């Protein structure tokens, strides 16, 4: 939902939100790479072409 509403996410956000290791957070972001775009250093957002 965070991404859908135009906010950005980071490894740190995933670690805090889901209580996972940094390695897991980076792996999860890598799996989502096809729907994300860079929003600055170490931050990602939903690709605008996927928004309604």
mmCIF file of N, CA, C and O in Angstrom:
data_model
loop_
_atom_site.group_PDB
_atom_site.id
_atom_site.type_symbol
_atom_site.label_atom_id
_atom_site.label_comp_id
_atom_site.label_asym_id
_atom_site.label_seq_id
_atom_site.Cartn_x
_atom_site.Cartn_y
_atom_site.Cartn_z
ATOM 1 N N UNK A 1 0.825 -1.194 0.000
ATOM 2 C CA UNK A 1 0.000 0.000 0.000
ATOM 3 C C UNK A 1 0.864 1.251 0.000
ATOM 4 O O UNK A 1 0.482 2.239 -0.602
ATOM 5 N N UNK A 2 2.007 1.174 0.666
ATOM 6 C CA UNK A 2 2.912 2.322 0.714
ATOM 7 C C UNK A 2 3.297 2.737 -0.705
ATOM 8 O O UNK A 2 3.238 3.918 -1.058
ATOM 9 N N UNK A 3 3.675 1.771 -1.501
ATOM 10 C CA UNK A 3 4.065 2.067 -2.875
ATOM 11 C C UNK A 3 2.883 2.560 -3.704
ATOM 12 O O UNK A 3 3.017 3.487 -4.501
ATOM 13 N N UNK A 4 1.742 1.968 -3.537
ATOM 14 C CA UNK A 4 0.556 2.340 -4.300
ATOM 15 C C UNK A 4 0.182 3.801 -4.067
ATOM 16 O O UNK A 4 -0.246 4.501 -4.969
ATOM 17 N N UNK A 5 0.376 4.280 -2.838
ATOM 18 C CA UNK A 5 0.025 5.663 -2.507
ATOM 19 C C UNK A 5 1.143 6.657 -2.799
ATOM 20 O O UNK A 5 1.103 7.792 -2.360
ATOM 21 N N UNK A 6 2.155 6.220 -3.548
ATOM 22 C CA UNK A 6 3.178 7.125 -4.029
ATOM 23 C C UNK A 6 4.351 7.359 -3.096
ATOM 24 O O UNK A 6 5.218 8.164 -3.392
ATOM 25 N N UNK A 7 4.392 6.658 -1.990
ATOM 26 C CA UNK A 7 5.521 6.810 -1.081
ATOM 27 C C UNK A 7 6.677 5.946 -1.555
ATOM 28 O O UNK A 7 6.528 5.109 -2.433
ATOM 29 N N UNK A 8 7.832 6.167 -0.944
ATOM 30 C CA UNK A 8 9.013 5.392 -1.312
ATOM 31 C C UNK A 8 9.345 4.398 -0.209
ATOM 32 O O UNK A 8 8.900 4.544 0.923
ATOM 33 N N UNK A 9 10.121 3.399 -0.591
ATOM 34 C CA UNK A 9 10.579 2.406 0.386
ATOM 35 C C UNK A 9 12.092 2.275 0.278
ATOM 36 O O UNK A 9 12.690 2.667 -0.716
ATOM 37 N N UNK A 10 12.680 1.728 1.309
ATOM 38 C CA UNK A 10 14.120 1.510 1.357
ATOM 39 C C UNK A 10 14.375 0.195 2.085
ATOM 40 O O UNK A 10 13.462 -0.398 2.667
ATOM 41 N N UNK A 11 15.618 -0.225 2.068
ATOM 42 C CA UNK A 11 15.991 -1.419 2.825
ATOM 43 C C UNK A 11 15.658 -1.199 4.298
ATOM 44 O O UNK A 11 15.078 -2.070 4.953
ATOM 45 N N UNK A 12 15.999 -0.042 4.813
ATOM 46 C CA UNK A 12 15.725 0.273 6.218
ATOM 47 C C UNK A 12 14.224 0.186 6.533
ATOM 48 O O UNK A 12 13.836 -0.349 7.556
ATOM 49 N N UNK A 13 13.378 0.691 5.629
ATOM 50 C CA UNK A 13 11.929 0.620 5.831
ATOM 51 C C UNK A 13 11.478 -0.842 5.926
ATOM 52 O O UNK A 13 10.712 -1.210 6.818
ATOM 53 N N UNK A 14 11.946 -1.673 5.024
ATOM 54 C CA UNK A 14 11.546 -3.081 5.013
ATOM 55 C C UNK A 14 12.009 -3.787 6.286
ATOM 56 O O UNK A 14 11.268 -4.564 6.882
ATOM 57 N N UNK A 15 13.238 -3.486 6.711
ATOM 58 C CA UNK A 15 13.760 -4.093 7.942
ATOM 59 C C UNK A 15 12.866 -3.747 9.124
ATOM 60 O O UNK A 15 12.494 -4.620 9.920
ATOM 61 N N UNK A 16 12.527 -2.482 9.253
ATOM 62 C CA UNK A 16 11.700 -2.047 10.391
ATOM 63 C C UNK A 16 10.268 -2.575 10.303
ATOM 64 O O UNK A 16 9.698 -3.010 11.301
ATOM 65 N N UNK A 17 9.694 -2.485 9.134
ATOM 66 C CA UNK A 17 8.286 -2.848 8.961
ATOM 67 C C UNK A 17 8.047 -4.347 9.133
ATOM 68 O O UNK A 17 7.032 -4.759 9.696
ATOM 69 N N UNK A 18 8.975 -5.157 8.643
ATOM 70 C CA UNK A 18 8.742 -6.595 8.605
ATOM 71 C C UNK A 18 9.681 -7.408 9.487
ATOM 72 O O UNK A 18 9.616 -8.639 9.488
ATOM 73 N N UNK A 19 10.560 -6.720 10.207
ATOM 74 C CA UNK A 19 11.477 -7.373 11.140
ATOM 75 C C UNK A 19 12.266 -8.487 10.457
ATOM 76 O O UNK A 19 12.258 -9.639 10.877
ATOM 77 N N UNK A 20 12.925 -8.103 9.363
ATOM 78 C CA UNK A 20 13.761 -9.042 8.617
ATOM 79 C C UNK A 20 15.197 -8.523 8.594
ATOM 80 O O UNK A 20 15.466 -7.380 8.952
ATOM 81 N N UNK A 21 16.112 -9.347 8.132
ATOM 82 C CA UNK A 21 17.514 -8.956 8.047
ATOM 83 C C UNK A 21 17.731 -8.046 6.834
ATOM 84 O O UNK A 21 16.937 -8.054 5.886
ATOM 85 N N UNK A 22 18.824 -7.292 6.837
ATOM 86 C CA UNK A 22 19.142 -6.476 5.661
ATOM 87 C C UNK A 22 19.273 -7.318 4.387
ATOM 88 O O UNK A 22 18.843 -6.895 3.319
ATOM 89 N N UNK A 23 19.835 -8.495 4.530
ATOM 90 C CA UNK A 23 19.986 -9.376 3.369
ATOM 91 C C UNK A 23 18.622 -9.749 2.786
ATOM 92 O O UNK A 23 18.421 -9.735 1.564
ATOM 93 N N UNK A 24 17.681 -10.085 3.642
ATOM 94 C CA UNK A 24 16.335 -10.426 3.186
ATOM 95 C C UNK A 24 15.661 -9.224 2.537
ATOM 96 O O UNK A 24 15.017 -9.354 1.491
ATOM 97 N N UNK A 25 15.820 -8.058 3.125
ATOM 98 C CA UNK A 25 15.215 -6.844 2.565
ATOM 99 C C UNK A 25 15.764 -6.559 1.165
ATOM 100 O O UNK A 25 14.997 -6.246 0.245
ATOM 101 N N UNK A 26 17.076 -6.671 0.998
ATOM 102 C CA UNK A 26 17.682 -6.450 -0.326
ATOM 103 C C UNK A 26 17.204 -7.498 -1.326
ATOM 104 O O UNK A 26 16.937 -7.175 -2.492
ATOM 105 N N UNK A 27 17.080 -8.735 -0.891
ATOM 106 C CA UNK A 27 16.593 -9.796 -1.783
ATOM 107 C C UNK A 27 15.157 -9.505 -2.223
ATOM 108 O O UNK A 27 14.816 -9.639 -3.396
ATOM 109 N N UNK A 28 14.335 -9.077 -1.277
ATOM 110 C CA UNK A 28 12.945 -8.770 -1.603
ATOM 111 C C UNK A 28 12.851 -7.606 -2.590
ATOM 112 O O UNK A 28 12.048 -7.650 -3.526
ATOM 113 N N UNK A 29 13.658 -6.569 -2.392
ATOM 114 C CA UNK A 29 13.660 -5.453 -3.336
ATOM 115 C C UNK A 29 14.120 -5.914 -4.718
ATOM 116 O O UNK A 29 13.583 -5.468 -5.730
ATOM 117 N N UNK A 30 15.089 -6.790 -4.752
ATOM 118 C CA UNK A 30 15.562 -7.314 -6.037
ATOM 119 C C UNK A 30 14.446 -8.075 -6.757
ATOM 120 O O UNK A 30 14.315 -7.984 -7.979
ATOM 121 N N UNK A 31 13.631 -8.802 -5.998
ATOM 122 C CA UNK A 31 12.517 -9.543 -6.598
ATOM 123 C C UNK A 31 11.435 -8.609 -7.136
ATOM 124 O O UNK A 31 10.695 -8.966 -8.048
ATOM 125 N N UNK A 32 11.344 -7.413 -6.565
ATOM 126 C CA UNK A 32 10.336 -6.436 -6.991
ATOM 127 C C UNK A 32 10.865 -5.461 -8.040
ATOM 128 O O UNK A 32 10.145 -4.565 -8.470
ATOM 129 N N UNK A 33 12.095 -5.631 -8.468
ATOM 130 C CA UNK A 33 12.749 -4.674 -9.365
ATOM 131 C C UNK A 33 11.943 -4.407 -10.638
ATOM 132 O O UNK A 33 11.995 -3.306 -11.179
ATOM 133 N N UNK A 34 11.189 -5.362 -11.099
ATOM 134 C CA UNK A 34 10.448 -5.176 -12.347
ATOM 135 C C UNK A 34 9.265 -4.216 -12.209
ATOM 136 O O UNK A 34 8.716 -3.763 -13.216
ATOM 137 N N UNK A 35 8.865 -3.864 -10.992
ATOM 138 C CA UNK A 35 7.770 -2.910 -10.788
ATOM 139 C C UNK A 35 8.224 -1.643 -10.066
ATOM 140 O O UNK A 35 7.410 -0.768 -9.788
ATOM 141 N N UNK A 36 9.514 -1.528 -9.780
ATOM 142 C CA UNK A 36 10.033 -0.381 -9.048
ATOM 143 C C UNK A 36 10.933 0.475 -9.924
ATOM 144 O O UNK A 36 11.481 0.013 -10.904
ATOM 145 N N UNK A 37 11.070 1.747 -9.535
ATOM 146 C CA UNK A 37 12.051 2.626 -10.151
ATOM 147 C C UNK A 37 12.781 3.366 -9.040
ATOM 148 O O UNK A 37 12.248 3.541 -7.941
ATOM 149 N N UNK A 38 13.970 3.806 -9.340
ATOM 150 C CA UNK A 38 14.771 4.518 -8.348
ATOM 151 C C UNK A 38 14.116 5.851 -8.015
ATOM 152 O O UNK A 38 13.627 6.568 -8.888
ATOM 153 N N UNK A 39 14.120 6.176 -6.725
ATOM 154 C CA UNK A 39 13.576 7.454 -6.258
ATOM 155 C C UNK A 39 14.652 8.225 -5.513
ATOM 156 O O UNK A 39 14.367 9.031 -4.652
ATOM 157 N N UNK A 40 15.895 7.941 -5.834
ATOM 158 C CA UNK A 40 17.017 8.577 -5.157
ATOM 159 C C UNK A 40 17.913 7.519 -4.568
ATOM 160 O O UNK A 40 17.673 6.325 -4.725
ATOM 161 N N UNK A 41 18.945 7.978 -3.879
ATOM 162 C CA UNK A 41 19.879 7.011 -3.303
ATOM 163 C C UNK A 41 19.205 6.060 -2.311
ATOM 164 O O UNK A 41 18.606 6.510 -1.341
ATOM 165 N N UNK A 42 19.237 4.790 -2.609
ATOM 166 C CA UNK A 42 18.723 3.741 -1.721
ATOM 167 C C UNK A 42 17.222 3.839 -1.460
ATOM 168 O O UNK A 42 16.742 3.396 -0.425
ATOM 169 N N UNK A 43 16.465 4.424 -2.378
ATOM 170 C CA UNK A 43 15.007 4.532 -2.228
ATOM 171 C C UNK A 43 14.361 4.122 -3.551
ATOM 172 O O UNK A 43 14.894 4.382 -4.624
ATOM 173 N N UNK A 44 13.186 3.493 -3.436
ATOM 174 C CA UNK A 44 12.467 3.036 -4.618
ATOM 175 C C UNK A 44 11.004 3.398 -4.497
ATOM 176 O O UNK A 44 10.456 3.546 -3.415
ATOM 177 N N UNK A 45 10.356 3.523 -5.661
ATOM 178 C CA UNK A 45 8.920 3.782 -5.714
ATOM 179 C C UNK A 45 8.326 2.939 -6.835
ATOM 180 O O UNK A 45 9.035 2.417 -7.690
ATOM 181 N N UNK A 46 7.021 2.837 -6.803
ATOM 182 C CA UNK A 46 6.305 2.076 -7.828
ATOM 183 C C UNK A 46 6.472 2.772 -9.177
ATOM 184 O O UNK A 46 6.368 4.007 -9.256
ATOM 185 N N UNK A 47 6.731 2.007 -10.194
ATOM 186 C CA UNK A 47 6.861 2.569 -11.536
ATOM 187 C C UNK A 47 5.575 3.303 -11.905
ATOM 188 O O UNK A 47 4.487 2.726 -11.766
ATOM 189 N N UNK A 48 5.644 4.552 -12.335
ATOM 190 C CA UNK A 48 4.432 5.323 -12.634
ATOM 191 C C UNK A 48 3.517 4.673 -13.674
ATOM 192 O O UNK A 48 2.302 4.884 -13.650
ATOM 193 N N UNK A 49 4.061 3.878 -14.565
ATOM 194 C CA UNK A 49 3.221 3.230 -15.578
ATOM 195 C C UNK A 49 2.285 2.189 -14.969
ATOM 196 O O UNK A 49 1.349 1.739 -15.624
ATOM 197 N N UNK A 50 2.503 1.799 -13.719
ATOM 198 C CA UNK A 50 1.648 0.806 -13.075
ATOM 199 C C UNK A 50 0.527 1.414 -12.240
ATOM 200 O O UNK A 50 -0.308 0.685 -11.721
ATOM 201 N N UNK A 51 0.521 2.722 -12.108
ATOM 202 C CA UNK A 51 -0.517 3.375 -11.323
ATOM 203 C C UNK A 51 -1.754 3.562 -12.179
ATOM 204 O O UNK A 51 -1.651 3.838 -13.374
ATOM 205 N N UNK A 52 -2.921 3.427 -11.584
ATOM 206 C CA UNK A 52 -4.160 3.587 -12.359
ATOM 207 C C UNK A 52 -4.381 5.001 -12.832
ATOM 208 O O UNK A 52 -3.877 5.935 -12.347
#
